[in-house]
CSV table of C-alpha atoms in Angstrom, one decimal:
chain,number,residue,atom,x,y,z
A,1,UNK,CA,-11.0,9.8,-14.1
A,2,UNK,CA,-7.8,7.9,-14.7
A,3,UNK,CA,-6.7,8.0,-11.1
A,4,UNK,CA,-3.0,7.3,-10.6
A,5,UNK,CA,-1.1,6.4,-13.8
A,6,UNK,CA,2.4,4.9,-13.8
A,7,UNK,CA,4.7,4.3,-16.7
A,8,UNK,CA,6.4,2.2,-17.8
A,9,UNK,CA,4.7,-1.1,-16.7
A,10,UNK,CA,7.9,-3.1,-17.1
A,11,UNK,CA,11.6,-2.1,-17.4
A,12,UNK,CA,14.9,-4.0,-17.5
A,13,UNK,CA,18.1,-2.1,-16.7
A,14,UNK,CA,21.7,-3.0,-16.5
A,15,UNK,CA,23.6,-2.2,-13.3
A,16,UNK,CA,24.7,1.4,-13.3
A,17,UNK,CA,22.1,2.7,-15.7
A,18,UNK,CA,19.7,5.5,-14.6
A,19,UNK,CA,16.0,5.9,-15.3
A,20,UNK,CA,12.9,7.7,-14.3
A,21,UNK,CA,9.6,6.1,-13.2
A,22,UNK,CA,6.7,8.4,-14.1
A,23,UNK,CA,3.6,8.9,-11.9
A,24,UNK,CA,0.7,11.2,-12.5
A,25,UNK,CA,-2.6,11.7,-10.7
A,26,UNK,CA,-5.7,13.6,-11.8
A,27,UNK,CA,-7.5,13.7,-8.4
A,28,UNK,CA,-5.9,17.0,-7.2
A,29,UNK,CA,-4.3,15.2,-4.3
A,30,UNK,CA,-1.6,17.1,-2.4
A,31,UNK,CA,0.0,14.0,-1.0
A,32,UNK,CA,1.9,11.6,-3.2
A,33,UNK,CA,4.3,8.8,-2.4
A,34,UNK,CA,6.4,5.9,-3.8
A,35,UNK,CA,6.5,2.4,-2.3
A,36,UNK,CA,8.5,-0.6,-3.3
A,37,UNK,CA,7.1,-4.1,-2.9
A,38,UNK,CA,9.4,-7.1,-2.5
A,39,UNK,CA,8.4,-10.7,-1.9
A,40,UNK,CA,8.0,-11.4,1.8
A,41,UNK,CA,8.6,-7.7,2.7
A,42,UNK,CA,5.3,-6.0,2.2
A,43,UNK,CA,5.4,-2.4,0.9
A,44,UNK,CA,8.1,0.0,2.1
A,45,UNK,CA,7.9,3.8,1.7
A,46,UNK,CA,10.7,5.3,-0.4
A,47,UNK,CA,9.9,9.0,-0.7
A,48,UNK,CA,6.8,11.2,-0.3
A,49,UNK,CA,5.5,14.7,-1.0
A,50,UNK,CA,2.9,16.8,0.8
A,51,UNK,CA,2.6,19.3,-2.0
A,52,UNK,CA,4.4,20.9,-5.0
A,53,UNK,CA,7.9,21.8,-4.1
A,54,UNK,CA,8.0,19.7,-1.0
A,55,UNK,CA,9.5,16.2,-0.7
A,56,UNK,CA,10.9,14.0,2.1
A,57,UNK,CA,12.5,10.7,2.6
A,58,UNK,CA,10.7,7.5,3.7
A,59,UNK,CA,12.0,4.3,5.1
A,60,UNK,CA,14.2,3.2,2.2
A,61,UNK,CA,15.3,6.4,0.2
A,62,UNK,CA,18.9,5.5,-0.7
A,63,UNK,CA,19.6,5.3,-4.4
A,64,UNK,CA,16.4,7.2,-5.3
A,65,UNK,CA,15.6,10.9,-6.0
A,66,UNK,CA,12.3,12.6,-6.4
A,67,UNK,CA,10.9,16.0,-7.3
A,68,UNK,CA,7.5,17.6,-7.3
A,69,UNK,CA,7.2,20.5,-9.6
A,70,UNK,CA,3.4,20.2,-10.1
A,71,UNK,CA,0.5,18.8,-8.1
A,72,UNK,CA,-0.1,16.1,-10.7
A,73,UNK,CA,3.4,14.6,-11.2
A,74,UNK,CA,5.8,12.8,-8.9
A,75,UNK,CA,8.6,11.1,-10.8
A,76,UNK,CA,11.0,8.7,-9.1
A,77,UNK,CA,14.6,8.7,-10.4
A,78,UNK,CA,17.0,5.8,-10.0
A,79,UNK,CA,20.5,7.4,-10.1
A,80,UNK,CA,22.7,4.3,-10.7
A,81,UNK,CA,20.6,1.1,-10.8
A,82,UNK,CA,21.7,-1.9,-8.6
A,83,UNK,CA,20.4,-5.5,-8.5
A,84,UNK,CA,19.0,-4.7,-5.0
A,85,UNK,CA,16.6,-2.3,-6.7
A,86,UNK,CA,14.9,-5.1,-8.5
A,87,UNK,CA,11.3,-4.7,-7.3
A,88,UNK,CA,7.8,-3.6,-8.1
A,89,UNK,CA,7.3,0.1,-7.6
A,90,UNK,CA,4.0,1.7,-6.7
A,91,UNK,CA,3.0,5.3,-6.7
A,92,UNK,CA,0.1,6.3,-4.4
A,93,UNK,CA,-1.7,9.6,-3.7
A,94,UNK,CA,-4.3,10.7,-1.1
A,95,UNK,CA,-6.0,13.8,0.2
A,96,UNK,CA,-4.4,13.7,3.7
A,97,UNK,CA,-1.4,11.4,3.6
A,98,UNK,CA,-2.0,8.4,5.8
A,99,UNK,CA,-5.0,10.0,7.4
A,100,UNK,CA,-7.1,9.1,4.3
A,101,UNK,CA,-7.2,6.2,1.8
A,102,UNK,CA,-4.3,5.8,-0.6
A,103,UNK,CA,-5.0,5.5,-4.3
A,104,UNK,CA,-2.4,3.3,-6.0
A,105,UNK,CA,-1.2,3.0,-9.6
A,106,UNK,CA,-0.8,-0.4,-11.2
A,107,UNK,CA,3.0,-0.5,-10.6
A,108,UNK,CA,6.2,-0.7,-12.5
A,109,UNK,CA,8.0,-4.0,-12.4
A,110,UNK,CA,11.8,-3.2,-12.6
A,111,UNK,CA,14.5,-5.8,-13.1
A,112,UNK,CA,18.2,-4.8,-12.7
A,113,UNK,CA,20.7,-7.2,-14.2
B,1,UNK,CA,10.0,-1.4,9.7
B,2,UNK,CA,7.0,-3.6,9.6
B,3,UNK,CA,4.2,-2.4,11.9
B,4,UNK,CA,1.3,-4.7,10.9
B,5,UNK,CA,1.5,-8.5,10.7
B,6,UNK,CA,-1.3,-10.4,9.0
B,7,UNK,CA,-2.3,-13.9,10.0
B,8,UNK,CA,-2.6,-16.3,8.4
B,9,UNK,CA,0.0,-15.8,5.6
B,10,UNK,CA,-2.2,-17.9,3.3
B,11,UNK,CA,-5.8,-19.1,3.4
B,12,UNK,CA,-7.7,-21.3,1.1
B,13,UNK,CA,-11.5,-21.8,1.5
B,14,UNK,CA,-14.5,-22.9,-0.5
B,15,UNK,CA,-16.7,-20.4,-2.4
B,16,UNK,CA,-19.5,-19.4,-0.1
B,17,UNK,CA,-17.6,-19.7,3.1
B,18,UNK,CA,-16.5,-16.8,5.3
B,19,UNK,CA,-12.9,-15.7,5.3
B,20,UNK,CA,-11.3,-14.1,8.4
B,21,UNK,CA,-7.9,-12.4,8.4
B,22,UNK,CA,-6.2,-10.9,11.3
B,23,UNK,CA,-3.7,-8.1,11.8
B,24,UNK,CA,-1.5,-7.2,14.8
B,25,UNK,CA,0.5,-4.0,15.2
B,26,UNK,CA,2.9,-2.6,17.6
B,27,UNK,CA,2.4,1.2,18.2
B,28,UNK,CA,-0.5,3.5,18.8
B,29,UNK,CA,-2.4,4.5,15.7
B,30,UNK,CA,-4.7,7.1,14.2
B,31,UNK,CA,-6.3,4.6,11.9
B,32,UNK,CA,-5.9,1.2,10.3
B,33,UNK,CA,-6.7,0.5,6.7
B,34,UNK,CA,-7.3,-2.7,4.7
B,35,UNK,CA,-6.3,-3.1,1.1
B,36,UNK,CA,-6.8,-5.8,-1.6
B,37,UNK,CA,-4.2,-6.6,-4.3
B,38,UNK,CA,-5.1,-8.7,-7.3
B,39,UNK,CA,-2.2,-10.4,-9.0
B,40,UNK,CA,-0.1,-8.0,-11.0
B,41,UNK,CA,-2.2,-5.0,-10.0
B,42,UNK,CA,-2.0,-2.1,-7.6
B,43,UNK,CA,-3.5,-2.1,-4.1
B,44,UNK,CA,-7.2,-1.1,-3.8
B,45,UNK,CA,-8.5,0.5,-0.6
B,46,UNK,CA,-11.2,-1.5,1.2
B,47,UNK,CA,-11.9,0.1,4.6
B,48,UNK,CA,-10.4,2.7,6.9
B,49,UNK,CA,-11.2,2.3,10.6
B,50,UNK,CA,-10.3,5.1,13.1
B,51,UNK,CA,-8.8,4.4,16.5
B,52,UNK,CA,-12.0,5.4,18.2
B,53,UNK,CA,-14.1,3.0,16.2
B,54,UNK,CA,-14.6,-0.7,17.0
B,55,UNK,CA,-16.4,-2.0,14.0
B,56,UNK,CA,-17.1,-1.0,10.4
B,57,UNK,CA,-19.0,-2.6,7.5
B,58,UNK,CA,-18.8,-2.2,3.8
B,59,UNK,CA,-21.0,-4.6,1.7
B,60,UNK,CA,-19.7,-8.2,2.5
B,61,UNK,CA,-16.7,-6.8,4.5
B,62,UNK,CA,-16.6,-6.4,8.2
B,63,UNK,CA,-13.6,-4.9,10.0
B,64,UNK,CA,-13.1,-4.9,13.8
B,65,UNK,CA,-10.4,-3.0,15.7
B,66,UNK,CA,-9.3,-3.7,19.3
B,67,UNK,CA,-6.8,-1.0,20.3
B,68,UNK,CA,-6.2,-2.6,23.7
B,69,UNK,CA,-4.9,-5.7,22.0
B,70,UNK,CA,-3.4,-3.8,19.0
B,71,UNK,CA,-5.3,-6.0,16.6
B,72,UNK,CA,-7.8,-5.9,13.8
B,73,UNK,CA,-9.7,-8.5,11.8
B,74,UNK,CA,-11.2,-8.5,8.3
B,75,UNK,CA,-14.1,-10.7,7.6
B,76,UNK,CA,-15.3,-11.4,4.1
B,77,UNK,CA,-18.7,-13.1,4.2
B,78,UNK,CA,-20.1,-15.4,1.4
B,79,UNK,CA,-16.8,-15.5,-0.4
B,80,UNK,CA,-16.7,-15.5,-4.2
B,81,UNK,CA,-13.9,-16.6,-6.6
B,82,UNK,CA,-13.4,-13.0,-7.4
B,83,UNK,CA,-12.3,-12.4,-3.8
B,84,UNK,CA,-9.1,-14.3,-4.5
B,85,UNK,CA,-6.3,-11.8,-3.9
B,86,UNK,CA,-3.8,-10.7,-1.3
B,87,UNK,CA,-5.1,-8.6,1.6
B,88,UNK,CA,-2.9,-6.1,3.5
B,89,UNK,CA,-3.5,-4.2,6.7
B,90,UNK,CA,-1.7,-0.8,7.0
B,91,UNK,CA,-1.4,1.5,10.0
B,92,UNK,CA,-1.3,5.2,10.3
B,93,UNK,CA,1.0,5.7,13.3
B,94,UNK,CA,-0.1,8.2,16.0
B,95,UNK,CA,3.2,10.0,15.4
B,96,UNK,CA,2.9,10.1,11.7
B,97,UNK,CA,3.9,13.7,11.1
B,98,UNK,CA,0.4,14.8,10.4
B,99,UNK,CA,-0.1,11.9,8.0
B,100,UNK,CA,3.0,12.7,5.9
B,101,UNK,CA,5.0,9.7,7.1
B,102,UNK,CA,2.8,7.3,5.1
B,103,UNK,CA,1.2,4.0,6.0
B,104,UNK,CA,3.1,1.0,7.3
B,105,UNK,CA,2.1,-2.2,5.6
B,106,UNK,CA,2.1,-5.7,6.7
B,107,UNK,CA,3.2,-8.6,4.5
B,108,UNK,CA,-0.3,-9.6,3.6
B,109,UNK,CA,-2.6,-12.7,3.6
B,110,UNK,CA,-3.0,-14.5,0.3
B,111,UNK,CA,-6.6,-15.7,0.0
B,112,UNK,CA,-7.6,-18.3,-2.4
B,113,UNK,CA,-11.3,-19.0,-3.0
B,114,UNK,CA,-11.9,-22.5,-4.4
B,115,UNK,CA,-14.9,-22.7,-6.8
């Protein structure tokens, strides 16, 4: 099993550009989520989904969009990149949300100049 | 908002020694989880301990939970160079929308094992 796969691993954007971070899991998990990790801040939840067609906002959703058309995929879209969105982004999935262990991808390191 | 806070922020010990990391949190929880993160990689789940459990073991790892003090500890025995990583505690708040609201992570303890 591949687990949780994120692409790309690295990305550099200019302010105002848009892009999509891809996340796919092959564990048939209903729950998927996106976190960002910043130095000294720990991980913060951006958006999450409890199943196909259902998404909701986390702690820091502004500037990001998500959709969940299939159980396997949960892409994160940056609408108009800002330097404050420079971060490492992690996708995670689980069987029962926070009631069970999260499985993380290896992250996307994004720099916005 | 940060729920868990790990202590210490950084820890350096000799290989073979035991490493203890602590986590304090603020609100009532369903469970508390510990994760490891190697440099440049994603987080890896280590142990989940439920609010009605006091201690849990997994190999060289021992986790304790004291809900009256809202604290947890992670003990790594007989440390190895490969244990060098950052360790995070994460809490599943009691009012977590059935688990949908996700985990709240602390800032982590950076552990260095000196060979």
